Short mmCIF file of C-alpha atoms in Angstrom, two decimals:
data_model
loop_
_atom_site.label_atom_id
_atom_site.label_comp_id
_atom_site.label_asym_id
_atom_site.label_seq_id
_atom_site.Cartn_x
_atom_site.Cartn_y
_atom_site.Cartn_z
CA MET A 1 40.35 145.63 62.84
CA GLU A 2 38.35 148.46 62.40
CA GLN A 3 36.81 147.72 65.60
CA LEU A 4 40.25 147.37 67.50
CA LEU A 5 41.41 150.87 65.99
CA SER A 6 38.43 152.50 67.01
CA ALA A 7 38.02 155.64 69.59
CA GLU A 8 36.51 153.63 72.22
CA ASN A 9 39.43 150.78 72.02
CA MET A 10 42.29 153.33 72.02
CA GLN A 11 41.22 155.23 74.99
CA TRP A 12 41.95 152.07 77.10
CA LEU A 13 45.07 151.55 75.32
CA ILE A 14 46.19 154.78 76.12
CA TRP A 15 45.40 154.60 79.98
CA LEU A 16 46.99 151.25 79.91
CA GLY A 17 49.89 152.84 78.83
CA ILE A 18 49.90 155.60 80.95
CA GLY A 19 49.53 153.16 83.67
CA VAL A 20 52.53 151.18 82.49
CA VAL A 21 54.78 154.21 82.36
CA PHE A 22 53.94 155.58 85.49
CA ILE A 23 54.96 152.17 87.36
CA LEU A 24 57.54 152.23 85.41
CA ALA A 25 58.74 155.35 86.71
CA GLU A 26 58.66 154.75 90.12
CA LEU A 27 60.83 152.19 89.35
CA VAL A 28 63.29 155.16 88.85
CA VAL A 29 62.60 157.34 91.63
CA PRO A 30 61.09 155.27 94.38
CA ALA A 31 59.19 157.96 96.20
CA PHE A 32 55.61 155.21 96.51
CA ILE A 33 53.65 157.76 94.94
CA ILE A 34 54.00 157.37 91.08
CA ILE A 35 52.64 153.98 91.34
CA PHE A 36 49.54 154.80 92.67
CA PHE A 37 48.63 157.20 89.46
CA GLY A 38 49.57 154.31 87.61
CA ILE A 39 47.30 152.37 89.31
CA GLY A 40 44.63 155.27 89.03
CA ALA A 41 45.23 155.19 85.22
CA LEU A 42 45.18 151.09 84.97
CA ILE A 43 41.02 151.43 86.76
CA ALA A 44 40.30 154.16 84.63
CA GLY A 45 41.65 152.29 81.68
CA GLY A 46 39.28 149.66 82.79
CA THR A 47 36.28 152.05 82.87
CA ALA A 48 37.26 152.97 79.17
CA PHE A 49 37.31 149.45 78.64
CA PHE A 50 33.59 149.30 79.52
CA GLY A 51 32.66 152.48 77.65
CA ALA A 52 32.71 155.62 80.08
CA SER A 53 32.71 159.08 79.10
CA VAL A 54 35.94 160.35 79.24
CA PRO A 55 35.20 163.00 81.64
CA VAL A 56 34.29 159.71 83.87
CA GLN A 57 37.58 158.49 83.03
CA LEU A 58 39.29 161.72 84.68
CA VAL A 59 37.33 161.54 87.46
CA VAL A 60 37.88 157.96 88.39
CA PHE A 61 41.70 158.55 87.71
CA GLY A 62 42.10 161.52 89.71
CA VAL A 63 39.78 159.90 92.86
CA SER A 64 41.50 156.35 92.71
CA SER A 65 45.01 157.90 92.46
CA VAL A 66 44.70 160.17 95.59
CA VAL A 67 42.60 157.35 97.55
CA LEU A 68 45.10 154.98 96.79
CA ILE A 69 47.66 157.40 97.71
CA VAL A 70 45.94 158.00 101.28
CA LEU A 71 45.08 154.88 102.35
CA LEU A 72 48.43 152.61 101.21
CA ARG A 73 51.50 154.91 100.93
CA ARG A 74 52.36 154.66 104.55
CA VAL A 75 51.60 150.96 104.34
CA MET A 76 53.57 150.42 101.31
CA ALA A 77 56.30 152.71 102.48
CA SER A 78 57.15 151.00 105.51
CA THR A 79 56.94 147.67 104.27
CA PHE A 80 59.25 148.08 101.49
CA SER A 81 61.75 150.63 102.58
CA GLY A 82 63.40 147.74 105.23
CA GLN A 83 65.20 149.19 108.62
CA GLU A 84 68.34 150.92 109.27
CA ALA A 85 71.21 149.04 110.54
CA GLY A 86 71.42 150.63 113.62
CA ASP A 87 67.98 148.78 114.10
CA GLU A 88 68.68 145.37 113.54
CA ASP A 89 68.39 142.88 116.26
CA ALA A 90 71.67 140.97 115.29
CA GLY A 91 73.98 142.77 116.74
CA ALA A 92 72.28 144.30 119.17
CA ASP A 93 73.83 142.20 122.34
CA SER A 94 76.38 141.18 120.31
CA ALA A 95 79.35 142.54 122.53
CA GLY A 96 81.54 139.17 124.03
CA SER A 97 80.13 136.80 121.82
CA LEU A 98 82.11 134.38 119.74
CA ALA A 99 82.52 134.50 115.91
CA GLU A 100 84.14 132.36 113.39
CA VAL A 101 86.70 134.03 111.06
CA SER A 102 85.62 133.06 107.22
CA GLU A 103 87.72 135.71 105.70
CA ALA A 104 91.09 136.30 107.29
CA ILE A 105 91.57 139.64 109.02
CA SER A 106 94.56 142.26 109.30
CA PRO A 107 94.66 145.70 111.04
CA SER A 108 94.91 147.56 107.50
CA ARG A 109 91.98 145.34 105.84
CA PRO A 110 88.68 144.15 107.22
CA GLY A 111 87.68 140.53 106.85
CA ARG A 112 84.65 138.84 107.19
CA ILE A 113 82.93 136.43 110.08
CA LYS A 114 80.25 134.15 110.49
CA PHE A 115 77.89 135.09 113.59
CA GLN A 116 74.27 134.08 114.21
CA GLY A 117 74.33 132.78 110.66
CA SER A 118 74.99 135.65 108.67
CA PHE A 119 78.28 137.04 107.49
CA TRP A 120 79.72 140.28 108.68
CA THR A 121 82.01 142.35 107.87
CA ALA A 122 84.79 142.40 110.80
CA ARG A 123 88.25 145.04 111.83
CA SER A 124 90.50 144.00 114.47
CA ALA A 125 93.93 145.73 115.54
CA GLU A 126 95.75 142.15 115.12
CA SER A 127 95.72 139.82 111.98
CA VAL A 128 93.15 136.90 112.45
CA GLU A 129 93.46 133.94 110.10
CA ALA A 130 90.03 132.00 108.58
CA GLY A 131 88.66 129.57 110.87
CA SER A 132 89.85 131.13 113.98
CA MET A 133 87.61 132.25 116.63
CA VAL A 134 87.50 135.89 117.79
CA ARG A 135 85.34 137.64 120.30
CA ILE A 136 82.92 140.59 119.20
CA VAL A 137 83.90 143.93 121.11
CA LYS A 138 81.65 146.39 119.66
CA ARG A 139 79.79 147.59 116.57
CA ASP A 140 81.95 150.29 114.35
CA GLU A 141 81.04 153.26 114.96
CA LYS A 142 81.53 154.50 111.19
CA ASP A 143 79.53 151.57 110.00
CA ALA A 144 76.92 149.62 111.85
CA ASN A 145 77.47 146.61 109.64
CA THR A 146 80.64 146.47 110.80
CA PHE A 147 82.10 144.24 113.83
CA VAL A 148 85.40 145.18 115.78
CA VAL A 149 86.74 141.76 116.99
CA GLU A 150 89.55 140.72 118.69
CA LYS A 151 91.26 137.19 118.59
CA GLU A 152 89.75 134.45 120.99
CA LEU A 153 92.75 132.85 122.72
#
């Protein structure tokens, strides 16, 4: 038990705790910066586990954090941030296409349509019952995830 509570063992546990706190903080403030300090703390904890001195641990923490930020931040940010609705291909050439109404549409209340295997919000100037076919006129200017449709005759 004394060996588990020695100063050397406590150092790597402290680094582990700091790393976990930084990684959890990234979930609250998703800027893709804090997570690299968390990973740097875990790497520094690894050096502490193998007996490195505190100055070496601090240098490893700082250098590994900065190197990770420089090398991986842009890649991870683009991977995890996704695309804006305007960048989606699903609705790029959708004007004139047919879609099936899955949830009734009325002039006062948008409904849902199934288009290219996905469900989309849709607005129409006329009432359209579920199960009917509609023709897509355009994307809504206010909401790129909404189509303006008209009843197919």
